[in-house]
Short mmCIF file of C-alpha atoms in Angstrom, two decimals:
data_model
loop_
_atom_site.label_atom_id
_atom_site.label_comp_id
_atom_site.label_asym_id
_atom_site.label_seq_id
_atom_site.Cartn_x
_atom_site.Cartn_y
_atom_site.Cartn_z
CA ASP J 1 0.00 0.00 0.00
CA THR J 2 1.60 3.24 -1.16
CA GLU J 3 -1.08 5.53 0.16
CA VAL J 4 -0.71 8.76 2.05
CA THR J 5 -3.97 10.17 3.35
CA GLN J 6 -4.70 13.77 4.27
CA THR J 7 -7.60 15.36 6.10
CA PRO J 8 -9.51 17.48 5.57
CA LYS J 9 -9.71 17.72 1.77
CA HIS J 10 -10.82 21.33 1.96
CA LEU J 11 -10.55 23.92 4.71
CA VAL J 12 -11.79 27.47 4.95
CA MET J 13 -10.59 29.53 7.88
CA GLY J 14 -10.50 33.09 9.07
CA MET J 15 -7.31 34.90 9.94
CA THR J 16 -7.96 34.53 13.67
CA ASN J 17 -8.78 30.82 13.60
CA LYS J 18 -6.67 27.90 14.73
CA LYS J 19 -6.89 24.74 12.66
CA SER J 20 -4.83 21.64 11.96
CA LEU J 21 -4.06 19.59 8.89
CA LYS J 22 -3.46 15.87 9.30
CA CYS J 23 -1.45 13.38 7.32
CA GLU J 24 -1.12 9.65 7.80
CA GLN J 25 0.85 6.86 6.16
CA HIS J 26 1.08 3.13 6.90
CA MET J 27 4.01 2.23 4.70
CA GLY J 28 6.47 2.06 7.58
CA HIS J 29 8.20 5.21 6.35
CA ARG J 30 10.25 7.19 8.84
CA ALA J 31 10.41 10.49 6.95
CA MET J 32 7.48 12.81 6.34
CA TYR J 33 7.20 16.13 4.58
CA TRP J 34 4.97 19.18 4.24
CA TYR J 35 4.87 21.07 0.97
CA LYS J 36 2.96 24.19 -0.01
CA GLN J 37 1.74 24.58 -3.58
CA LYS J 38 0.29 27.84 -4.85
CA ALA J 39 -1.87 27.83 -7.95
CA LYS J 40 0.06 27.23 -11.15
CA LYS J 41 3.31 26.78 -9.21
CA PRO J 42 5.42 23.76 -8.23
CA PRO J 43 5.37 22.38 -4.68
CA GLU J 44 7.72 24.11 -2.26
CA LEU J 45 9.17 22.25 0.69
CA MET J 46 8.20 23.55 4.13
CA PHE J 47 9.28 20.93 6.67
CA VAL J 48 10.90 17.51 6.85
CA TYR J 49 10.68 15.09 9.76
CA SER J 50 12.99 12.13 9.98
CA TYR J 51 12.47 9.59 12.77
CA GLU J 52 9.96 11.97 14.37
CA LYS J 53 12.50 14.77 14.59
CA LEU J 54 12.37 17.97 12.60
CA SER J 55 15.32 17.86 10.21
CA ILE J 56 14.50 20.65 7.75
CA ASN J 57 12.58 23.89 8.25
CA GLU J 58 12.67 25.99 5.13
CA SER J 59 12.36 29.29 7.02
CA VAL J 60 8.61 28.89 7.32
CA PRO J 61 6.75 31.58 9.35
CA SER J 62 5.88 30.57 12.89
CA ARG J 63 2.15 30.72 12.16
CA PHE J 64 2.77 27.24 10.69
CA SER J 65 3.70 24.73 13.38
CA PRO J 66 4.45 21.12 12.43
CA GLU J 67 4.13 18.17 14.75
CA CYS J 68 5.06 14.52 14.32
CA PRO J 69 3.40 12.55 17.17
CA ASN J 70 4.65 9.21 15.79
CA SER J 71 6.18 7.78 12.66
CA SER J 72 2.81 7.40 10.94
CA LEU J 73 1.30 10.78 11.66
CA LEU J 74 2.17 14.33 10.71
CA ASN J 75 0.21 17.40 11.66
CA LEU J 76 0.43 21.01 10.57
CA HIS J 77 -1.04 23.45 13.07
CA LEU J 78 -2.24 26.73 11.62
CA HIS J 79 -2.75 29.96 13.54
CA ALA J 80 -3.26 33.58 12.48
CA LEU J 81 -2.80 32.82 8.81
CA GLN J 82 -2.88 35.41 6.08
CA PRO J 83 -4.89 35.28 2.83
CA GLU J 84 -1.64 34.68 0.92
CA ASP J 85 -1.30 31.38 2.78
CA SER J 86 -4.19 30.02 0.74
CA ALA J 87 -2.78 27.07 -1.19
CA LEU J 88 -2.78 23.31 -1.62
CA TYR J 89 -0.84 21.71 1.24
CA LEU J 90 0.71 18.41 0.33
CA CYS J 91 2.07 15.78 2.64
CA ALA J 92 4.60 13.18 1.52
CA SER J 93 6.53 10.32 3.05
CA SER J 94 9.65 8.35 2.20
CA GLN J 95 11.73 5.51 3.60
CA ASP J 96 13.87 7.40 6.12
CA GLY J 97 14.87 10.76 4.70
CA GLY J 98 18.11 9.68 3.11
CA GLY J 99 19.18 11.23 -0.16
CA GLY J 100 17.36 10.37 -3.32
CA GLU J 101 14.44 8.47 -1.89
CA THR J 102 11.12 8.36 -3.65
CA GLN J 103 8.58 10.57 -1.95
CA TYR J 104 4.95 9.42 -1.97
CA PHE J 105 2.43 12.23 -1.93
CA GLY J 106 -1.04 12.51 -0.48
CA PRO J 107 -3.93 14.20 -2.32
CA GLY J 108 -3.50 17.44 -0.44
CA THR J 109 -5.63 19.80 1.62
CA ARG J 110 -6.89 22.86 -0.21
CA LEU J 111 -6.80 25.75 2.23
CA LEU J 112 -8.59 29.06 1.81
CA VAL J 113 -7.86 31.84 4.28
CA LEU J 114 -10.42 34.63 4.39
CA ALA B 1 22.35 24.09 -4.93
CA GLN B 2 20.43 22.04 -7.43
CA SER B 3 17.89 23.60 -9.80
CA VAL B 4 15.51 22.39 -12.50
CA THR B 5 14.25 24.05 -15.67
CA GLN B 6 11.21 22.96 -17.62
CA PRO B 7 11.24 25.28 -20.60
CA ASP B 8 7.72 24.51 -21.84
CA ILE B 9 4.87 25.89 -19.75
CA HIS B 10 2.17 24.39 -21.98
CA ILE B 11 2.26 21.67 -24.60
CA THR B 12 -0.65 20.53 -26.76
CA VAL B 13 -0.54 17.23 -28.63
CA SER B 14 -3.08 15.22 -30.53
CA GLU B 15 -4.31 11.95 -29.12
CA GLY B 16 -2.11 9.16 -30.46
CA ALA B 17 0.83 11.47 -31.19
CA SER B 18 4.20 11.16 -29.52
CA LEU B 19 5.22 13.35 -26.61
CA GLU B 20 8.47 14.73 -25.25
CA LEU B 21 8.61 16.97 -22.18
CA ARG B 22 11.92 18.67 -21.55
CA CYS B 23 13.77 18.91 -18.26
CA ASN B 24 17.21 20.39 -17.64
CA TYR B 25 18.91 20.32 -14.27
CA SER B 26 21.82 22.09 -12.70
CA TYR B 27 23.94 20.12 -10.30
CA GLY B 28 27.64 19.28 -10.10
CA ALA B 29 27.49 15.55 -9.46
CA THR B 30 25.04 12.86 -10.49
CA PRO B 31 21.64 13.93 -9.25
CA TYR B 32 18.58 11.90 -8.41
CA LEU B 33 15.92 12.73 -10.99
CA PHE B 34 12.18 12.24 -10.87
CA TRP B 35 9.12 12.86 -12.99
CA TYR B 36 5.79 13.34 -11.22
CA VAL B 37 2.33 13.90 -12.69
CA GLN B 38 -0.44 15.92 -11.07
CA SER B 39 -4.07 15.98 -12.13
CA PRO B 40 -6.05 19.12 -11.24
CA GLY B 41 -6.57 19.46 -7.49
CA GLN B 42 -4.75 16.21 -6.79
CA GLY B 43 -1.49 15.12 -5.25
CA LEU B 44 1.60 14.09 -7.18
CA GLN B 45 2.08 10.60 -8.59
CA LEU B 46 5.54 9.28 -9.37
CA LEU B 47 5.99 8.31 -13.02
CA LEU B 48 9.63 7.27 -12.91
CA LYS B 49 12.99 8.00 -11.35
CA TYR B 50 16.68 7.83 -12.14
CA PHE B 51 19.39 7.19 -9.57
CA SER B 52 22.16 5.44 -11.48
CA GLY B 53 22.78 2.72 -14.04
CA ASP B 54 20.87 2.43 -17.28
CA THR B 55 20.20 5.93 -18.56
CA LEU B 56 16.89 4.96 -20.18
CA VAL B 57 14.29 4.55 -17.46
CA GLN B 58 10.88 2.99 -17.88
CA GLY B 59 7.96 4.18 -15.79
CA ILE B 60 4.26 3.69 -15.34
CA LYS B 61 1.57 4.47 -17.90
CA GLY B 62 3.94 3.86 -20.82
CA PHE B 63 6.29 6.74 -20.02
CA GLU B 64 10.06 6.63 -20.28
CA ALA B 65 12.83 9.13 -19.70
CA GLU B 66 16.46 9.33 -20.73
CA PHE B 67 19.23 10.77 -18.59
CA LYS B 68 21.84 12.59 -20.65
CA ARG B 69 24.69 13.81 -18.51
CA SER B 70 26.37 15.74 -21.34
CA GLN B 71 23.21 17.79 -21.84
CA SER B 72 22.14 17.89 -18.17
CA SER B 73 18.76 16.68 -19.32
CA PHE B 74 16.14 14.17 -18.27
CA ASN B 75 13.40 14.37 -20.89
CA LEU B 76 10.15 12.47 -20.54
CA ARG B 77 8.70 10.65 -23.54
CA LYS B 78 5.65 8.68 -24.51
CA PRO B 79 5.16 7.17 -27.97
CA SER B 80 1.37 7.54 -28.10
CA VAL B 81 -0.45 9.99 -25.87
CA GLN B 82 -3.91 9.24 -24.51
CA TRP B 83 -6.67 11.62 -23.52
CA SER B 84 -6.18 10.60 -19.90
CA ASP B 85 -2.57 11.85 -19.96
CA ALA B 86 -3.73 15.47 -19.83
CA ALA B 87 -2.27 16.80 -16.57
CA GLU B 88 0.66 18.79 -15.23
CA TYR B 89 4.07 17.18 -15.23
CA PHE B 90 6.86 18.09 -12.83
CA CYS B 91 10.51 17.20 -13.10
CA ALA B 92 12.35 17.16 -9.78
CA VAL B 93 15.95 16.80 -8.70
CA GLY B 94 17.44 15.62 -5.43
CA ALA B 95 20.96 15.12 -4.18
CA ARG B 96 22.42 13.03 -1.39
CA GLU B 97 24.16 15.93 0.30
CA TYR B 98 20.89 17.82 0.55
CA GLY B 99 19.20 15.01 2.43
CA ASN B 100 15.94 14.22 0.73
CA LYS B 101 15.05 17.73 -0.32
CA LEU B 102 13.49 17.78 -3.77
CA VAL B 103 13.58 20.81 -6.00
CA PHE B 104 10.82 20.91 -8.57
CA GLY B 105 10.72 22.50 -11.97
CA ALA B 106 7.93 24.95 -12.79
CA GLY B 107 5.88 22.22 -14.45
CA THR B 108 4.54 21.61 -17.95
CA ILE B 109 0.80 21.49 -18.56
CA LEU B 110 -0.09 18.89 -21.15
CA ARG B 111 -3.25 19.31 -23.16
CA VAL B 112 -4.45 16.49 -25.40
CA LYS B 113 -6.71 17.25 -28.34
CA SER B 114 -8.87 14.63 -29.99
#
């Protein structure tokens, strides 16, 4: 099973709200990723977790807070977002975060910030 | 740092015609190269990847790609395009010394006309 699931599929939130995106995989992978994809643009890496530890933070604003409770789950906590944060948020996983691994992507959460 | 260029933003081909999507990368050593496909509003699906060895790589859905070190290219090909191939295609590059960070090209939108 090469499936990565993400919930919710769609999310609308105000700038003062707090919400969370969830990602789950059952492939036994030990690395998980968050990407942000604006319309008509390629995905941009936000965070990487390897063995439940944050290994890469691509200078993402603190209003985005990742969390990896265990090797199968990845959350992205959202607080005080701006309208320009509206995008498709993609989760991915790979074997253990070593170089050149195949990353398996979920379907994404489409976020709209009003 | 590695970078990827996909020179064609849009390509339109007739159903049954052959297809070639271009990808050029910039990286000093041998990179890890990937092609992903994304249907509207969906996540990314891996078509194929190149790490080492045979420079002609076969993927899913009848796609293939050829790694040409002298041209720093990794072009995607398909001999006969189907209606269902209409989507956006992303070339991505990774490198061992950058962990598992992928850098994506801008993408090429493929339109198929009947």
